Coordinates of C-alpha atoms and ligand atoms in Angstrom, one line a residue:
X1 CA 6.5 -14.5 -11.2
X2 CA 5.1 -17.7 -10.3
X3 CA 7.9 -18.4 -7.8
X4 CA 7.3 -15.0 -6.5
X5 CA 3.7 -15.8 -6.0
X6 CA 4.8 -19.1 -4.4
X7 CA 7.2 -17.4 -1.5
X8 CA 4.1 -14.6 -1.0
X9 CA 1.3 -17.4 -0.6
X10 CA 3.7 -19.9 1.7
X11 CA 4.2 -16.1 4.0
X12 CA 0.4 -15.8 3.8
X13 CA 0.0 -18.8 6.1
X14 CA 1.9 -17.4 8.8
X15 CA -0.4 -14.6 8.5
X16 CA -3.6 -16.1 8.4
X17 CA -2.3 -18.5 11.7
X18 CA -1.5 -14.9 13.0
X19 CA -4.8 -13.3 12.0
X20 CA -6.9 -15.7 14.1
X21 CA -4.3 -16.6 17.2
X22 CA -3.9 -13.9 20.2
X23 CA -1.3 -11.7 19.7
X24 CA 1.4 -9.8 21.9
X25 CA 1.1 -6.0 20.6
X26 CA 3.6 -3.5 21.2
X27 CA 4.3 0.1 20.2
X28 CA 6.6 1.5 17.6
X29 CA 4.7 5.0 18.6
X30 CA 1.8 6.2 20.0
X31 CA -0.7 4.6 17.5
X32 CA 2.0 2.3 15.9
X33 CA 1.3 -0.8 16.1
X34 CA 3.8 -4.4 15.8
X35 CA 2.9 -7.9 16.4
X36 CA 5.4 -10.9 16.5
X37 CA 3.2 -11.8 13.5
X38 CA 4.7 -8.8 12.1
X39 CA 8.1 -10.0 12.9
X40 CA 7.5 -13.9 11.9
X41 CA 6.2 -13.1 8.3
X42 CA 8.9 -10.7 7.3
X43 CA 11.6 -13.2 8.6
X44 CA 9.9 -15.3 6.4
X45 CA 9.8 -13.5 3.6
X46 CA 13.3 -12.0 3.8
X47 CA 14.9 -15.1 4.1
X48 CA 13.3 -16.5 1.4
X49 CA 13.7 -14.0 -1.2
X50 CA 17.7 -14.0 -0.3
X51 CA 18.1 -17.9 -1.3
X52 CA 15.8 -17.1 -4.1
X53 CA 17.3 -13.6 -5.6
X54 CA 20.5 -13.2 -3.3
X55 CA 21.9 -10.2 -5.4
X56 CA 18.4 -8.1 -4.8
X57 CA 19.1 -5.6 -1.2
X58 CA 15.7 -6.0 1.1
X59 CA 14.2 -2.9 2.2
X60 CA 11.5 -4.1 5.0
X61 CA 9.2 -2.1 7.7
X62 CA 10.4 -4.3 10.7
X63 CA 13.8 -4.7 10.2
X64 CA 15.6 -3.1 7.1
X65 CA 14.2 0.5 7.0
X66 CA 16.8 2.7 6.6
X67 CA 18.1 2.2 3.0
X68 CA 16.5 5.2 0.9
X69 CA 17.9 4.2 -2.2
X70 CA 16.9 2.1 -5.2
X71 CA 18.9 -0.3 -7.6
X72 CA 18.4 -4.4 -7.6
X73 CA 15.6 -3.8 -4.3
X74 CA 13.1 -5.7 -2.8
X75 CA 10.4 -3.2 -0.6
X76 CA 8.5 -5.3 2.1
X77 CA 5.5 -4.8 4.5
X78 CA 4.6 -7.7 5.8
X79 CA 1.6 -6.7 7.3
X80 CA 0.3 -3.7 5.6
X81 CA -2.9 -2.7 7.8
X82 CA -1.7 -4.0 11.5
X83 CA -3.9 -2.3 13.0
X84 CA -6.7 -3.9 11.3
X85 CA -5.0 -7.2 11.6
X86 CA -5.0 -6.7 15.2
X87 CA -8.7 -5.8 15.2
X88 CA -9.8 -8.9 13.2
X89 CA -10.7 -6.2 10.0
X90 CA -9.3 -8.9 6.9
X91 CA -8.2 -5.5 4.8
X92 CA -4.8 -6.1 5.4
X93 CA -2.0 -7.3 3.2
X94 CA 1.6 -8.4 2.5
X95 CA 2.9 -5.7 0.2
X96 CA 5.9 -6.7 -2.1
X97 CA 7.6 -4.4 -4.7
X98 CA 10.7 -5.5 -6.7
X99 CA 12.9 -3.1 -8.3
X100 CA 15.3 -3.7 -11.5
X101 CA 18.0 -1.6 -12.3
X102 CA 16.2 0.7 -10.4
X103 CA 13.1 0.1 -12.8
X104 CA 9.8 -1.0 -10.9
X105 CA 9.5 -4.3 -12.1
X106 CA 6.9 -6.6 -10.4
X107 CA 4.1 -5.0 -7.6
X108 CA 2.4 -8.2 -5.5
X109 CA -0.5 -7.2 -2.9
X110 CA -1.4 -10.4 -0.7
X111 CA -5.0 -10.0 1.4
X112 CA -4.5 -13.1 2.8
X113 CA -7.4 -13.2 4.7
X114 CA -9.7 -12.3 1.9
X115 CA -8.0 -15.0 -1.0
X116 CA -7.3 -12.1 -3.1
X117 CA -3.8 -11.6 -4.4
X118 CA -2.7 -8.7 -7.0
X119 CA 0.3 -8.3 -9.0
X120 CA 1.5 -6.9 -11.7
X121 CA 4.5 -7.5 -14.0
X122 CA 6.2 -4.1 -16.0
X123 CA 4.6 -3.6 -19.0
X124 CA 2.2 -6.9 -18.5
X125 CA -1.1 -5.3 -17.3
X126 CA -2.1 -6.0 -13.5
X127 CA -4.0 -8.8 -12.4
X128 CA -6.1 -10.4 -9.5
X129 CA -6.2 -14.0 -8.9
X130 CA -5.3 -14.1 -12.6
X131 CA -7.3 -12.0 -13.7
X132 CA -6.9 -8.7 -15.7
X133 CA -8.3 -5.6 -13.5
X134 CA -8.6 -1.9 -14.6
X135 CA -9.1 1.4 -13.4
X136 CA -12.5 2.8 -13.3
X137 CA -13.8 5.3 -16.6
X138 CA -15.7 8.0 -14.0
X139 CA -13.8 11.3 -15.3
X140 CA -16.6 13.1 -12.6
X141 CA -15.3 13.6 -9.5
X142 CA -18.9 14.7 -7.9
X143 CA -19.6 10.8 -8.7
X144 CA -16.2 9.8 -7.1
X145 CA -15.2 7.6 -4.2
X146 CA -12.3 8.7 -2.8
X147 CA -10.0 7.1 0.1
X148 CA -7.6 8.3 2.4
X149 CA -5.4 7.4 5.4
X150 CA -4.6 9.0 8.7
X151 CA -0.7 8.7 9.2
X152 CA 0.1 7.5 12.7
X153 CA 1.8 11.1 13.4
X154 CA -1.3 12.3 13.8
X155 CA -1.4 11.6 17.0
X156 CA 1.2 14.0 17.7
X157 CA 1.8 16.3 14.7
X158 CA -0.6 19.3 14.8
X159 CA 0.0 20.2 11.3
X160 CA -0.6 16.8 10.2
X161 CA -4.4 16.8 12.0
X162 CA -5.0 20.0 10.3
X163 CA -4.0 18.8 7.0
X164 CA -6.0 15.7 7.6
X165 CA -9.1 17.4 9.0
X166 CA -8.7 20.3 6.5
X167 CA -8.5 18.3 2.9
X168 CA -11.5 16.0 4.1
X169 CA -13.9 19.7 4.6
X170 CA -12.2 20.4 0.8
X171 CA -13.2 16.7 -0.6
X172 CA -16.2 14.9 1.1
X173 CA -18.5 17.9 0.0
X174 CA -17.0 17.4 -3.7
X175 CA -17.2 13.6 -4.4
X176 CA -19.4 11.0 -3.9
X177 CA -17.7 9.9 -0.8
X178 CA -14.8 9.4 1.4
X179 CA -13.6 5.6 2.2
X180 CA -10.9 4.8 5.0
X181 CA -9.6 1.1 4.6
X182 CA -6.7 1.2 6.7
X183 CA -4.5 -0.2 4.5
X184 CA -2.1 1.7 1.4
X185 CA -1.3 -0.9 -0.4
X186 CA -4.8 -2.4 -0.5
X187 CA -6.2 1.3 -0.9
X188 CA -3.9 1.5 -4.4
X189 CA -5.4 -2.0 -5.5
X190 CA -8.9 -0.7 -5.1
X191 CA -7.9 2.2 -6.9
X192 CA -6.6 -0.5 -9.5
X193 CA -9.5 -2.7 -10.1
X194 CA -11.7 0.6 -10.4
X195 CA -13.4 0.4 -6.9
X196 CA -11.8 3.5 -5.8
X197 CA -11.5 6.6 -8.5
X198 CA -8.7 7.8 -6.3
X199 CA -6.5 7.5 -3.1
X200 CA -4.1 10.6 -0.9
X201 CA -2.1 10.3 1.9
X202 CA 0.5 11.6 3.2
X203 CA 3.5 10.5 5.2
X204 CA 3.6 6.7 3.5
X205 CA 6.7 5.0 3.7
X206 CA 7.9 3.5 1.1
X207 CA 6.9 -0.3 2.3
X208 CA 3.6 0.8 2.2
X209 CA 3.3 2.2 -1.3
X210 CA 5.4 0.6 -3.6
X211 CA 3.8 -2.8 -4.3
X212 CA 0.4 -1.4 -5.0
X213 CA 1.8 1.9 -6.8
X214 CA 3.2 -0.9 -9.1
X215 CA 0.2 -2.5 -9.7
X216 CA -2.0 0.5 -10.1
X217 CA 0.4 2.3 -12.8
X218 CA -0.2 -1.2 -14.7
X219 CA -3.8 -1.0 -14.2
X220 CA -3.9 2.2 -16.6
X221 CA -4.0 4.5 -13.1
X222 CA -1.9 7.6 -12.1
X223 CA 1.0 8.1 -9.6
X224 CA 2.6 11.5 -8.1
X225 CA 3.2 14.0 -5.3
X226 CA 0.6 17.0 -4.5
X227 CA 2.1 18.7 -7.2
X228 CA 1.8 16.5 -10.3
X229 CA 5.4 15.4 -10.2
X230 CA 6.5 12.2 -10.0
X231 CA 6.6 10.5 -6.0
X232 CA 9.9 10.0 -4.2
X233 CA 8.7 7.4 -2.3
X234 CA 11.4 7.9 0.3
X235 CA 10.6 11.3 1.6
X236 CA 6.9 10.6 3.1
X237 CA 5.4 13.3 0.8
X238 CA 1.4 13.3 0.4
X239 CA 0.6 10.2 -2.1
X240 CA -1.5 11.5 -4.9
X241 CA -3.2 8.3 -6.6
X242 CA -5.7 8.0 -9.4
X243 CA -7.7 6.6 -12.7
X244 CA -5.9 9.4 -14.5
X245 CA -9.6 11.2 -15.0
X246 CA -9.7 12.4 -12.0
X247 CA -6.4 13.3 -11.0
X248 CA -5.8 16.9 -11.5
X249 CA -9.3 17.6 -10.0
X250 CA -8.0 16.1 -6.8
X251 CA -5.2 17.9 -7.1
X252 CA -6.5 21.1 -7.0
X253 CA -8.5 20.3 -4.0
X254 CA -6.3 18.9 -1.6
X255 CA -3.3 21.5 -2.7
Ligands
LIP301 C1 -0.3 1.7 7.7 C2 -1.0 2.0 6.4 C3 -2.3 2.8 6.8 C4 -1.8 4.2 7.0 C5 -0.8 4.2 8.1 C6 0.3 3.1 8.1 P1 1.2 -0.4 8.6 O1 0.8 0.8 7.5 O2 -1.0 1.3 5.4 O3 -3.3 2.8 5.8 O4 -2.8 5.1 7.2 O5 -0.2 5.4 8.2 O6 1.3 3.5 7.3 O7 1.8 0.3 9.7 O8 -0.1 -1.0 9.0 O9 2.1 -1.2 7.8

């Protein structure tokens, strides 16, 4: 782990340098947003991780994103939130997942910007800055705060808006409140350490899940598609995430 953590924090400067300098923005999409900053830290962290775990295949938003398949894999986002970054909003992260066997094995969420770096090892609890974090106990979901996330196809996808538009009229009345970060991965690690009591949204890709679905599942919380079932976190289905108590109530709202 602690080389791991070592490879994440040395990418983390990059970011930082990024998070502060003037960037050149261009468009994957309508509301997609890259940065070189994008590009520089996933070099970065790509290139390390091959002299470091050369048999592991890379999965990564900027450059490796077609493989849909999981074995010895390492799942990168090396700015999880650009649009934030780009706006000067510090929730934004490096989101690292690491796969053995085809087991999830180690979940690492970096928010640079904020000193505050998750992980979590299989079976070893989930941590921040080294120390243990937990899901919250509120089993109410009238007392709940919720988050979600707009997809970027919303900006084109009718059916998206509507689902969007239509689950928030289901959920705001029925929970405490609605929080939008901007950010999956750090959305799951608030989830995690109990700040959220649950986080949907659909049409994640996989770079933006997997590190912090890691670390929430060792943080006692709940993983799975609108349904219950477990996520295929390949086919851009709507992320159900929870403390477990409130799960099902969400559920049943938003399906
Ligand atoms: C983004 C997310 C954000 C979500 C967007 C997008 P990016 O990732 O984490 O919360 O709503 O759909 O996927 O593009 O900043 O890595």
């Amino acid at each position: 782990m602690d080389d791991i953590k070592k490879i994440i924090l040395e990418a983390g400067e990059i970011f930082k340098k990024g998070f502060y300098d003037l960037k050149d923005v261009s468009f994957k999409g309508k509301k997609d947003l890259v940065t070189q900053y994008d590009v520089a830290v996933e070099d970065f962290l790509k290139s390390a991780f091959k002299d470091k775990m050369p048999e592991f295949t890379i999965i990564a938003e900027e450059s490796s994103n077609d493989i849909v398949e999981i074995n010895n894999t390492i799942i990168i986002d090396p700015i999880d939130g650009t649009t934030n970054f780009v706006n000067g909003l510090p929730h934004c992260a490096i989101s690292v997942a690491i796969y053995k066997n085809g087991e999830e094995y180690i979940g690492a969420v970096y928010l640079p910007i904020l000193n505050e770096f998750f992980y979590a090892k299989k079976g070893q609890g989930a941590f921040l800055n080294d120390e243990k974090i937990s899901v919250s106990d509120e089993d109410d979901f009238q007392k709940s705060l919720i988050a979600t996330g707009f997809p970027y196809t919303c900006g084109e996808s009718k059916d998206d808006l509507e689902f969007i538009v239509d689950r928030i009229k289901k959920v705001l009345p029925n929970c405490q409140d609605i929080r939008r970060l901007g950010s999956a991965s750090v959305d799951l690690c608030m989830v995690a350490k109990g700040v959220f009591e649950a986080y949907y949204e659909i049409g994640l890709a996989s770079w933006d899940l997997a590190g912090g679905m890691i670390i929430l599942k060792e943080a006692g919380g709940l993983v799975s598609d609108i349904d219950g079932g477990e996520l295929n976190i390949f086919e851009h289905n709507c992320l159900v995430s929870s403390n477990g108590k409130v799960h099902q109530k969400l559920i049943d709202i938003i399906k």
